PDB file of C-alpha atoms in Angstrom:
ATOM      1  CA  MET J  22       8.711   9.144  14.132  1.00 66.00           C
ATOM      2  CA  THR J  23       9.514   6.319  11.754  1.00 68.00           C
ATOM      3  CA  SER J  24      10.406   6.842   8.108  1.00 68.00           C
ATOM      4  CA  ALA J  25       7.213   5.097   6.995  1.00 66.00           C
ATOM      5  CA  ALA J  26       5.155   7.427   9.193  1.00 70.00           C
ATOM      6  CA  ARG J  27       6.940  10.487   7.778  1.00 80.00           C
ATOM      7  CA  ASP J  28       6.144   9.279   4.260  1.00 77.00           C
ATOM      8  CA  ARG J  29       2.519   8.727   5.210  1.00 80.00           C
ATOM      9  CA  TYR J  30       2.135  12.218   6.683  1.00 85.00           C
ATOM     10  CA  ALA J  31       3.949  13.752   3.705  1.00 88.00           C
ATOM     11  CA  ARG J  32       1.459  11.916   1.517  1.00 88.00           C
ATOM     12  CA  ILE J  33      -1.460  13.446   3.420  1.00 88.00           C
ATOM     13  CA  GLY J  34       0.076  16.918   3.097  1.00 93.00           C
ATOM     14  CA  LEU J  35       0.588  16.447  -0.639  1.00 93.00           C
ATOM     15  CA  ALA J  36      -2.994  15.242  -1.060  1.00 91.00           C
ATOM     16  CA  LEU J  37      -4.284  18.338   0.754  1.00 92.00           C
ATOM     17  CA  CYS J  38      -2.074  20.519  -1.435  1.00 95.00           C
ATOM     18  CA  ALA J  39      -3.457  18.775  -4.526  1.00 94.00           C
ATOM     19  CA  PHE J  40      -7.040  19.356  -3.361  1.00 92.00           C
ATOM     20  CA  TYR J  41      -6.311  23.035  -2.799  1.00 94.00           C
ATOM     21  CA  PHE J  42      -4.847  23.544  -6.280  1.00 95.00           C
ATOM     22  CA  MET J  43      -7.188  21.253  -8.267  1.00 92.00           C
ATOM     23  CA  PRO J  44      -9.699  23.960  -9.215  1.00 90.00           C
ATOM     24  CA  THR J  45      -7.094  26.579 -10.157  1.00 92.00           C
ATOM     25  CA  ASN J  46      -3.684  25.117 -11.023  1.00 94.00           C
ATOM     26  CA  TYR J  47      -3.814  21.727 -12.721  1.00 91.00           C
ATOM     27  CA  GLY J  48      -0.034  21.383 -12.984  1.00 95.00           C
ATOM     28  CA  ILE J  49       0.700  21.741  -9.272  1.00 96.00           C
ATOM     29  CA  ALA J  50      -2.337  19.627  -8.389  1.00 95.00           C
ATOM     30  CA  THR J  51      -1.268  16.840 -10.737  1.00 94.00           C
ATOM     31  CA  TRP J  52       2.286  16.762  -9.410  1.00 96.00           C
ATOM     32  CA  CYS J  53       1.160  16.753  -5.775  1.00 95.00           C
ATOM     33  CA  TYR J  54      -1.437  14.035  -6.424  1.00 92.00           C
ATOM     34  CA  CYS J  55       1.026  11.851  -8.368  1.00 93.00           C
ATOM     35  CA  ILE J  56       3.804  12.192  -5.789  1.00 93.00           C
ATOM     36  CA  SER J  57       1.256  11.372  -3.085  1.00 90.00           C
ATOM     37  CA  GLY J  58       0.360   8.226  -5.027  1.00 87.00           C
ATOM     38  CA  LEU J  59       4.010   7.239  -5.359  1.00 89.00           C
ATOM     39  CA  LEU J  60       4.488   7.677  -1.628  1.00 86.00           C
ATOM     40  CA  ASP J  61       1.451   5.450  -1.137  1.00 82.00           C
ATOM     41  CA  ALA J  62       3.214   2.685  -3.033  1.00 82.00           C
ATOM     42  CA  PHE J  63       6.380   3.226  -1.005  1.00 82.00           C
ATOM     43  CA  ASP J  64       5.258   3.793   2.594  1.00 78.00           C
ATOM     44  CA  GLY J  65       3.478   0.496   3.224  1.00 76.00           C
ATOM     45  CA  HIS J  66       6.263  -1.492   1.598  1.00 80.00           C
ATOM     46  CA  ALA J  67       8.897   0.379   3.625  1.00 79.00           C
ATOM     47  CA  ALA J  68       6.956  -0.153   6.856  1.00 79.00           C
ATOM     48  CA  ARG J  69       6.838  -3.920   6.277  1.00 81.00           C
ATOM     49  CA  ILE J  70      10.524  -4.175   5.312  1.00 86.00           C
ATOM     50  CA  LEU J  71      11.614  -2.073   8.305  1.00 82.00           C
ATOM     51  CA  ASN J  72       9.205  -3.917  10.621  1.00 84.00           C
ATOM     52  CA  GLN J  73       7.434  -0.644  11.412  1.00 79.00           C
ATOM     53  CA  SER J  74       3.896  -1.543  10.335  1.00 79.00           C
ATOM     54  CA  THR J  75       1.106  -0.785  12.779  1.00 82.00           C
ATOM     55  CA  LYS J  76      -2.631  -1.219  12.823  1.00 84.00           C
ATOM     56  CA  PHE J  77      -3.030   2.553  12.949  1.00 83.00           C
ATOM     57  CA  GLY J  78      -0.749   2.972   9.935  1.00 80.00           C
ATOM     58  CA  ALA J  79      -2.740   0.427   7.930  1.00 80.00           C
ATOM     59  CA  MET J  80      -5.995   2.163   8.850  1.00 83.00           C
ATOM     60  CA  LEU J  81      -4.562   5.591   8.028  1.00 83.00           C
ATOM     61  CA  ASP J  82      -3.338   4.291   4.670  1.00 84.00           C
ATOM     62  CA  GLN J  83      -6.824   3.017   3.752  1.00 85.00           C
ATOM     63  CA  LEU J  84      -8.445   6.239   4.939  1.00 86.00           C
ATOM     64  CA  THR J  85      -5.993   8.387   2.999  1.00 87.00           C
ATOM     65  CA  ASP J  86      -6.648   6.319  -0.131  1.00 87.00           C
ATOM     66  CA  ARG J  87     -10.408   6.787   0.181  1.00 89.00           C
ATOM     67  CA  CYS J  88     -10.133  10.513   0.921  1.00 89.00           C
ATOM     68  CA  GLY J  89      -7.747  11.015  -2.009  1.00 89.00           C
ATOM     69  CA  THR J  90     -10.095   9.297  -4.425  1.00 90.00           C
ATOM     70  CA  LEU J  91     -13.154  11.100  -3.068  1.00 92.00           C
ATOM     71  CA  GLY J  92     -11.452  14.497  -3.251  1.00 91.00           C
ATOM     72  CA  LEU J  93     -10.490  13.891  -6.868  1.00 91.00           C
ATOM     73  CA  LEU J  94     -13.989  12.720  -7.777  1.00 93.00           C
ATOM     74  CA  MET J  95     -15.553  15.758  -6.109  1.00 93.00           C
ATOM     75  CA  VAL J  96     -13.453  18.128  -8.177  1.00 92.00           C
ATOM     76  CA  LEU J  97     -14.107  16.147 -11.349  1.00 92.00           C
ATOM     77  CA  SER J  98     -17.843  16.325 -10.682  1.00 94.00           C
ATOM     78  CA  THR J  99     -17.650  20.134 -10.637  1.00 93.00           C
ATOM     79  CA  PHE J 100     -15.699  20.180 -13.916  1.00 93.00           C
ATOM     80  CA  TYR J 101     -17.900  17.558 -15.611  1.00 95.00           C
ATOM     81  CA  PRO J 102     -21.381  17.743 -14.045  1.00 95.00           C
ATOM     82  CA  ARG J 103     -22.933  15.589 -16.758  1.00 97.00           C
ATOM     83  CA  PHE J 104     -20.879  12.644 -15.439  1.00 97.00           C
ATOM     84  CA  LEU J 105     -21.954  13.213 -11.826  1.00 96.00           C
ATOM     85  CA  PHE J 106     -23.823   9.909 -11.639  1.00 96.00           C
ATOM     86  CA  LEU J 107     -20.744   7.978 -12.753  1.00 96.00           C
ATOM     87  CA  PHE J 108     -18.590   9.785 -10.190  1.00 96.00           C
ATOM     88  CA  GLN J 109     -21.156   9.018  -7.483  1.00 95.00           C
ATOM     89  CA  LEU J 110     -21.268   5.368  -8.546  1.00 96.00           C
ATOM     90  CA  SER J 111     -17.488   5.183  -8.507  1.00 95.00           C
ATOM     91  CA  THR J 112     -17.455   6.678  -5.000  1.00 94.00           C
ATOM     92  CA  VAL J 113     -19.987   4.174  -3.675  1.00 94.00           C
ATOM     93  CA  VAL J 114     -18.168   1.206  -5.224  1.00 94.00           C
ATOM     94  CA  ASP J 115     -14.806   2.419  -3.891  1.00 92.00           C
ATOM     95  CA  VAL J 116     -15.963   3.004  -0.311  1.00 90.00           C
ATOM     96  CA  ALA J 117     -18.194  -0.077  -0.107  1.00 92.00           C
ATOM     97  CA  GLY J 118     -15.614  -2.365  -1.708  1.00 91.00           C
ATOM     98  CA  HIS J 119     -12.876  -1.349   0.694  1.00 85.00           C
ATOM     99  CA  TRP J 120     -15.202  -1.516   3.683  1.00 86.00           C
ATOM    100  CA  ILE J 121     -16.176  -5.075   2.717  1.00 90.00           C
ATOM    101  CA  HIS J 122     -12.498  -5.952   2.225  1.00 84.00           C
ATOM    102  CA  VAL J 123     -11.602  -4.670   5.701  1.00 80.00           C
ATOM    103  CA  GLN J 124     -14.538  -6.410   7.358  1.00 83.00           C
ATOM    104  CA  ALA J 125     -14.052  -9.774   5.625  1.00 80.00           C
TER     105      ALA J 125
END
């Protein structure tokens, strides 16, 4: 397994950990989510520098980004139900915008 792939899978694990702790432990959730975001910035760059980029890795990166954002917005919508419409709108814009970007 390449170093970029290890970073990507660590990022997925951290995102899942953040989702688990979001409703109960904001500190752990915040750290896991932030470290996952930092790995996001690092893994794609490392894959390109080390000539380890793949189509699957690029797709997994996009999917992980969307799932991370959606998981955060779902939790926020339970904490702040009066902003549910804005969270839904943000979700639609995020998913549709990235789908259009990939298809263009």
